[in-house]
Amino acid sequence: GENVEQHPSTLSVQEGDSAVIKCTYSDSASNYFPWYKQELGKGPQLIIDIRSNVGEKKDQRIAVTLNKTAKHFSLHITETQPEDSAVYFCAAGGGADGLTFGKGTHLIIQP
Amino acid sequence: DTAVSQTPKYLVTQMGNDKSIKCEQNLGHDTMYWYKQDSKKFLKIMFSYNNKELIINETVPNRFSPKSPDKAHLNLHINSLELGDSAVYFCASSLTGTSDTEAFFGQGTRLTVV
């Protein structure tokens, strides 16, 4: 079955700096890679996603890159702000196992 | 106007009790899900359901059962609650039953078994 590994588990950056979260997946049939943000006391919410026919996608300060050959994808947040503090989850879908989530990264933005 | 709503938000109960969590989606989606999030924030799918097919994660004890009165609702029933059932439970929905579409999550139900 699909296995998604996510690193780091905790990431602390200074406000204004960039943050990068990395994920790998195992099922070559996976073709959909969403990123979810979970704020305290709330459910996860999609912030950006990428499909396997695209190598990079950007939405304002957020970008995601995908390397299908190496089976890894990354989330990049530039010019971090206090409201970016949250738990971020990567996931892989489209394969046989349904949507499989990574274990999450707790992003802390230091003022 | 909440897309996926679940009740209650908090649930505290004693071991051995039976409880239910309700979920409703107003998005017109075909598929609904239940996820369990443990204290380490790990998100694991428990069930996915559309009105034709129920897929159960084989690791879920049979004390847990989903009940769907209609396409917009998927309730979670838990019998004989155990301490290890304490977690946050999330309902979600997606337009189709394939795993390559966005899942919309409810706000979660924090279940505490004492």
mmCIF file of N, CA and C in Angstrom, chain A residues 7-94:
data_model
loop_
_atom_site.group_PDB
_atom_site.id
_atom_site.type_symbol
_atom_site.label_atom_id
_atom_site.label_comp_id
_atom_site.label_asym_id
_atom_site.label_seq_id
_atom_site.Cartn_x
_atom_site.Cartn_y
_atom_site.Cartn_z
ATOM 1 N N HIS A 7 8.695 15.236 6.418
ATOM 2 C CA HIS A 7 9.750 15.794 7.273
ATOM 3 C C HIS A 7 9.860 17.303 7.073
ATOM 4 N N PRO A 8 10.208 18.072 8.106
ATOM 5 C CA PRO A 8 10.420 17.604 9.480
ATOM 6 C C PRO A 8 9.091 17.502 10.231
ATOM 7 N N SER A 9 9.108 16.986 11.431
ATOM 8 C CA SER A 9 7.890 16.917 12.228
ATOM 9 C C SER A 9 7.597 18.270 12.876
ATOM 10 N N THR A 10 8.646 19.033 13.145
ATOM 11 C CA THR A 10 8.500 20.382 13.674
ATOM 12 C C THR A 10 9.471 21.294 12.944
ATOM 13 N N LEU A 11 9.022 22.499 12.593
ATOM 14 C CA LEU A 11 9.856 23.459 11.874
ATOM 15 C C LEU A 11 9.603 24.841 12.452
ATOM 16 N N SER A 12 10.682 25.466 12.931
ATOM 17 C CA SER A 12 10.581 26.798 13.503
ATOM 18 C C SER A 12 11.384 27.756 12.641
ATOM 19 N N VAL A 13 10.734 28.803 12.138
ATOM 20 C CA VAL A 13 11.426 29.786 11.296
ATOM 21 C C VAL A 13 11.100 31.194 11.774
ATOM 22 N N GLN A 14 12.001 32.130 11.461
ATOM 23 C CA GLN A 14 11.763 33.525 11.796
ATOM 24 C C GLN A 14 10.732 34.106 10.819
ATOM 25 N N GLU A 15 9.902 34.966 11.346
ATOM 26 C CA GLU A 15 8.935 35.649 10.499
ATOM 27 C C GLU A 15 9.650 36.323 9.336
ATOM 28 N N GLY A 16 9.117 36.118 8.144
ATOM 29 C CA GLY A 16 9.728 36.698 6.949
ATOM 30 C C GLY A 16 10.632 35.739 6.197
ATOM 31 N N ASP A 17 11.107 34.707 6.894
ATOM 32 C CA ASP A 17 11.942 33.698 6.236
ATOM 33 C C ASP A 17 11.058 32.693 5.499
ATOM 34 N N SER A 18 11.715 31.793 4.756
ATOM 35 C CA SER A 18 10.997 30.753 4.015
ATOM 36 C C SER A 18 10.947 29.461 4.813
ATOM 37 N N ALA A 19 9.918 28.670 4.525
ATOM 38 C CA ALA A 19 9.770 27.351 5.156
ATOM 39 C C ALA A 19 9.583 26.313 4.057
ATOM 40 N N VAL A 20 10.247 25.165 4.240
ATOM 41 C CA VAL A 20 10.137 24.081 3.265
ATOM 42 C C VAL A 20 9.794 22.788 3.999
ATOM 43 N N ILE A 21 8.769 22.097 3.532
ATOM 44 C CA ILE A 21 8.356 20.806 4.092
ATOM 45 C C ILE A 21 8.414 19.780 2.964
ATOM 46 N N LYS A 22 9.001 18.607 3.278
ATOM 47 C CA LYS A 22 9.235 17.621 2.228
ATOM 48 C C LYS A 22 8.483 16.319 2.502
ATOM 49 N N CYS A 23 8.009 15.699 1.423
ATOM 50 C CA CYS A 23 7.308 14.418 1.538
ATOM 51 C C CYS A 23 7.780 13.466 0.447
ATOM 52 N N THR A 24 7.772 12.171 0.785
ATOM 53 C CA THR A 24 8.015 11.138 -0.202
ATOM 54 C C THR A 24 6.837 10.170 -0.186
ATOM 55 N N TYR A 25 6.611 9.500 -1.320
ATOM 56 C CA TYR A 25 5.542 8.517 -1.390
ATOM 57 C C TYR A 25 6.080 7.258 -2.055
ATOM 58 N N SER A 26 5.336 6.171 -1.925
ATOM 59 C CA SER A 26 5.868 4.889 -2.395
ATOM 60 C C SER A 26 5.124 4.321 -3.611
ATOM 61 N N ASP A 27 3.840 4.665 -3.762
ATOM 62 C CA ASP A 27 3.023 4.070 -4.821
ATOM 63 C C ASP A 27 3.154 4.885 -6.115
ATOM 64 N N SER A 28 3.771 4.300 -7.134
ATOM 65 C CA SER A 28 3.970 5.017 -8.389
ATOM 66 C C SER A 28 2.653 5.312 -9.102
ATOM 67 N N ALA A 29 1.561 4.683 -8.676
ATOM 68 C CA ALA A 29 0.255 4.958 -9.276
ATOM 69 C C ALA A 29 -0.379 6.238 -8.730
ATOM 70 N N SER A 30 0.130 6.764 -7.638
ATOM 71 C CA SER A 30 -0.414 8.010 -7.075
ATOM 72 C C SER A 30 -0.204 9.151 -8.058
ATOM 73 N N ASN A 31 -1.233 9.985 -8.237
ATOM 74 C CA ASN A 31 -1.128 11.065 -9.221
ATOM 75 C C ASN A 31 -1.699 12.385 -8.711
ATOM 76 N N TYR A 32 -2.020 12.435 -7.420
ATOM 77 C CA TYR A 32 -2.622 13.644 -6.860
ATOM 78 C C TYR A 32 -1.983 13.909 -5.501
ATOM 79 N N PHE A 33 -1.469 15.148 -5.316
ATOM 80 C CA PHE A 33 -0.673 15.438 -4.123
ATOM 81 C C PHE A 33 -1.144 16.761 -3.514
ATOM 82 N N PRO A 34 -2.080 16.673 -2.577
ATOM 83 C CA PRO A 34 -2.586 17.879 -1.917
ATOM 84 C C PRO A 34 -1.811 18.202 -0.645
ATOM 85 N N TRP A 35 -1.888 19.456 -0.247
ATOM 86 C CA TRP A 35 -1.343 19.907 1.028
ATOM 87 C C TRP A 35 -2.488 20.547 1.821
ATOM 88 N N TYR A 36 -2.566 20.134 3.089
ATOM 89 C CA TYR A 36 -3.610 20.648 3.961
ATOM 90 C C TYR A 36 -2.987 21.408 5.123
ATOM 91 N N LYS A 37 -3.679 22.446 5.563
ATOM 92 C CA LYS A 37 -3.266 23.234 6.725
ATOM 93 C C LYS A 37 -4.319 23.044 7.810
ATOM 94 N N GLN A 38 -3.849 22.713 9.015
ATOM 95 C CA GLN A 38 -4.771 22.541 10.129
ATOM 96 C C GLN A 38 -4.431 23.532 11.230
ATOM 97 N N GLU A 39 -5.315 24.470 11.461
ATOM 98 C CA GLU A 39 -5.146 25.423 12.556
ATOM 99 C C GLU A 39 -5.736 24.825 13.829
ATOM 100 N N LEU A 40 -5.335 25.379 14.945
ATOM 101 C CA LEU A 40 -5.718 24.840 16.247
ATOM 102 C C LEU A 40 -7.240 24.790 16.388
ATOM 103 N N GLY A 41 -7.767 23.631 16.727
ATOM 104 C CA GLY A 41 -9.196 23.485 16.955
ATOM 105 C C GLY A 41 -10.046 23.408 15.706
ATOM 106 N N LYS A 42 -9.382 23.274 14.560
ATOM 107 C CA LYS A 42 -10.139 23.223 13.295
ATOM 108 C C LYS A 42 -9.780 21.969 12.505
ATOM 109 N N GLY A 43 -10.553 21.709 11.466
ATOM 110 C CA GLY A 43 -10.251 20.603 10.588
ATOM 111 C C GLY A 43 -9.228 20.994 9.538
ATOM 112 N N PRO A 44 -8.551 20.029 8.924
ATOM 113 C CA PRO A 44 -7.610 20.332 7.848
ATOM 114 C C PRO A 44 -8.312 21.013 6.673
ATOM 115 N N GLN A 45 -7.595 21.942 6.044
ATOM 116 C CA GLN A 45 -8.151 22.664 4.902
ATOM 117 C C GLN A 45 -7.129 22.670 3.773
ATOM 118 N N LEU A 46 -7.592 22.362 2.569
ATOM 119 C CA LEU A 46 -6.690 22.327 1.416
ATOM 120 C C LEU A 46 -6.124 23.717 1.143
ATOM 121 N N ILE A 47 -4.797 23.801 0.954
ATOM 122 C CA ILE A 47 -4.189 25.081 0.602
ATOM 123 C C ILE A 47 -3.641 25.081 -0.815
ATOM 124 N N ILE A 48 -3.181 23.942 -1.286
ATOM 125 C CA ILE A 48 -2.677 23.838 -2.644
ATOM 126 C C ILE A 48 -2.575 22.362 -2.993
ATOM 127 N N ASP A 49 -2.689 22.038 -4.271
ATOM 128 C CA ASP A 49 -2.509 20.655 -4.704
ATOM 129 C C ASP A 49 -1.818 20.637 -6.053
ATOM 130 N N ILE A 50 -1.253 19.495 -6.387
ATOM 131 C CA ILE A 50 -0.564 19.349 -7.661
ATOM 132 C C ILE A 50 -0.838 17.962 -8.215
ATOM 133 N N ARG A 51 -0.948 17.875 -9.526
ATOM 134 C CA ARG A 51 -1.176 16.586 -10.159
ATOM 135 C C ARG A 51 0.078 16.159 -10.898
ATOM 136 N N SER A 52 0.129 14.889 -11.252
ATOM 137 C CA SER A 52 1.393 14.316 -11.704
ATOM 138 C C SER A 52 1.837 14.802 -13.067
ATOM 139 N N ASN A 53 0.975 15.519 -13.790
ATOM 140 C CA ASN A 53 1.381 16.018 -15.096
ATOM 141 C C ASN A 53 2.027 17.410 -15.005
ATOM 142 N N VAL A 54 2.231 17.873 -13.771
ATOM 143 C CA VAL A 54 2.794 19.202 -13.538
ATOM 144 C C VAL A 54 3.968 19.082 -12.570
ATOM 145 N N GLY A 55 5.034 19.851 -12.790
ATOM 146 C CA GLY A 55 6.193 19.764 -11.922
ATOM 147 C C GLY A 55 6.201 20.805 -10.814
ATOM 148 N N GLU A 56 5.467 21.910 -11.039
ATOM 149 C CA GLU A 56 5.472 22.974 -10.045
ATOM 150 C C GLU A 56 4.178 23.772 -10.159
ATOM 151 N N LYS A 57 3.726 24.264 -9.009
ATOM 152 C CA LYS A 57 2.520 25.082 -8.985
ATOM 153 C C LYS A 57 2.686 26.137 -7.912
ATOM 154 N N LYS A 58 2.239 27.357 -8.210
ATOM 155 C CA LYS A 58 2.434 28.450 -7.263
ATOM 156 C C LYS A 58 1.130 29.208 -7.051
ATOM 157 N N ASP A 59 0.915 29.617 -5.797
ATOM 158 C CA ASP A 59 -0.242 30.428 -5.460
ATOM 159 C C ASP A 59 0.199 31.450 -4.427
ATOM 160 N N GLN A 60 0.511 32.645 -4.873
ATOM 161 C CA GLN A 60 0.986 33.731 -4.020
ATOM 162 C C GLN A 60 2.241 33.299 -3.272
ATOM 163 N N ARG A 61 2.195 33.181 -1.945
ATOM 164 C CA ARG A 61 3.422 32.861 -1.201
ATOM 165 C C ARG A 61 3.656 31.357 -1.080
ATOM 166 N N ILE A 62 2.767 30.574 -1.615
ATOM 167 C CA ILE A 62 2.866 29.120 -1.475
ATOM 168 C C ILE A 62 3.181 28.476 -2.817
ATOM 169 N N ALA A 63 4.097 27.525 -2.820
ATOM 170 C CA ALA A 63 4.425 26.783 -4.028
ATOM 171 C C ALA A 63 4.625 25.322 -3.673
ATOM 172 N N VAL A 64 4.331 24.464 -4.623
ATOM 173 C CA VAL A 64 4.576 23.037 -4.435
ATOM 174 C C VAL A 64 5.343 22.525 -5.646
ATOM 175 N N THR A 65 6.323 21.661 -5.393
ATOM 176 C CA THR A 65 7.087 21.043 -6.464
ATOM 177 C C THR A 65 6.919 19.539 -6.379
ATOM 178 N N LEU A 66 6.988 18.878 -7.525
ATOM 179 C CA LEU A 66 6.805 17.434 -7.595
ATOM 180 C C LEU A 66 7.874 16.821 -8.480
ATOM 181 N N ASN A 67 8.519 15.794 -7.979
ATOM 182 C CA ASN A 67 9.478 15.016 -8.750
ATOM 183 C C ASN A 67 8.955 13.588 -8.798
ATOM 184 N N LYS A 68 8.300 13.235 -9.897
ATOM 185 C CA LYS A 68 7.670 11.910 -9.995
ATOM 186 C C LYS A 68 8.703 10.784 -10.059
ATOM 187 N N THR A 69 9.828 11.061 -10.654
ATOM 188 C CA THR A 69 10.868 10.034 -10.782
ATOM 189 C C THR A 69 11.375 9.627 -9.407
ATOM 190 N N ALA A 70 11.629 10.624 -8.595
ATOM 191 C CA ALA A 70 12.153 10.377 -7.251
ATOM 192 C C ALA A 70 11.041 10.135 -6.239
ATOM 193 N N LYS A 71 9.799 10.335 -6.631
ATOM 194 C CA LYS A 71 8.631 10.167 -5.754
ATOM 195 C C LYS A 71 8.746 11.079 -4.533
ATOM 196 N N HIS A 72 9.030 12.349 -4.789
ATOM 197 C CA HIS A 72 8.957 13.280 -3.673
ATOM 198 C C HIS A 72 8.360 14.606 -4.103
ATOM 199 N N PHE A 73 7.746 15.283 -3.156
ATOM 200 C CA PHE A 73 7.127 16.573 -3.404
ATOM 201 C C PHE A 73 7.307 17.459 -2.176
ATOM 202 N N SER A 74 7.318 18.754 -2.404
ATOM 203 C CA SER A 74 7.656 19.696 -1.328
ATOM 204 C C SER A 74 6.719 20.894 -1.340
ATOM 205 N N LEU A 75 6.534 21.448 -0.144
ATOM 206 C CA LEU A 75 5.756 22.681 0.030
ATOM 207 C C LEU A 75 6.719 23.791 0.409
ATOM 208 N N HIS A 76 6.616 24.915 -0.280
ATOM 209 C CA HIS A 76 7.463 26.064 -0.009
ATOM 210 C C HIS A 76 6.582 27.250 0.369
ATOM 211 N N ILE A 77 6.858 27.839 1.514
ATOM 212 C CA ILE A 77 6.144 29.047 1.925
ATOM 213 C C ILE A 77 7.175 30.158 2.049
ATOM 214 N N THR A 78 6.992 31.221 1.296
ATOM 215 C CA THR A 78 7.926 32.358 1.360
ATOM 216 C C THR A 78 7.335 33.474 2.213
ATOM 217 N N GLU A 79 8.208 34.345 2.697
ATOM 218 C CA GLU A 79 7.808 35.527 3.492
ATOM 219 C C GLU A 79 6.799 35.133 4.572
ATOM 220 N N THR A 80 7.191 34.174 5.388
ATOM 221 C CA THR A 80 6.263 33.625 6.384
ATOM 222 C C THR A 80 5.712 34.699 7.315
ATOM 223 N N GLN A 81 4.459 34.486 7.720
ATOM 224 C CA GLN A 81 3.749 35.416 8.592
ATOM 225 C C GLN A 81 3.207 34.640 9.794
ATOM 226 N N PRO A 82 2.888 35.328 10.892
ATOM 227 C CA PRO A 82 2.393 34.620 12.085
ATOM 228 C C PRO A 82 1.205 33.708 11.791
ATOM 229 N N GLU A 83 0.341 34.126 10.881
ATOM 230 C CA GLU A 83 -0.849 33.302 10.582
ATOM 231 C C GLU A 83 -0.524 32.022 9.817
ATOM 232 N N ASP A 84 0.739 31.865 9.422
ATOM 233 C CA ASP A 84 1.154 30.609 8.784
ATOM 234 C C ASP A 84 1.406 29.513 9.821
ATOM 235 N N SER A 85 1.478 29.877 11.093
ATOM 236 C CA SER A 85 1.692 28.877 12.138
ATOM 237 C C SER A 85 0.510 27.912 12.182
ATOM 238 N N ALA A 86 0.798 26.615 12.023
ATOM 239 C CA ALA A 86 -0.235 25.590 11.954
ATOM 240 C C ALA A 86 0.450 24.240 11.773
ATOM 241 N N VAL A 87 -0.361 23.185 11.669
ATOM 242 C CA VAL A 87 0.157 21.867 11.290
ATOM 243 C C VAL A 87 -0.167 21.655 9.813
ATOM 244 N N TYR A 88 0.845 21.268 9.051
ATOM 245 C CA TYR A 88 0.678 21.049 7.622
ATOM 246 C C TYR A 88 0.802 19.556 7.309
ATOM 247 N N PHE A 89 -0.115 19.074 6.474
ATOM 248 C CA PHE A 89 -0.106 17.669 6.071
ATOM 249 C C PHE A 89 0.052 17.566 4.561
ATOM 250 N N CYS A 90 0.947 16.687 4.127
ATOM 251 C CA CYS A 90 0.963 16.314 2.735
ATOM 252 C C CYS A 90 0.138 15.042 2.589
ATOM 253 N N ALA A 91 -0.266 14.730 1.375
ATOM 254 C CA ALA A 91 -1.028 13.511 1.120
ATOM 255 C C ALA A 91 -0.789 13.070 -0.315
ATOM 256 N N ALA A 92 -1.015 11.797 -0.557
ATOM 257 C CA ALA A 92 -0.911 11.244 -1.906
ATOM 258 C C ALA A 92 -2.197 10.484 -2.200
ATOM 259 N N GLY A 93 -2.735 10.701 -3.413
ATOM 260 C CA GLY A 93 -3.983 10.041 -3.783
ATOM 261 C C GLY A 93 -3.965 9.602 -5.236
ATOM 262 N N GLY A 94 -5.023 8.898 -5.615
ATOM 263 C CA GLY A 94 -5.149 8.423 -6.986
ATOM 264 C C GLY A 94 -4.689 6.996 -7.166
#
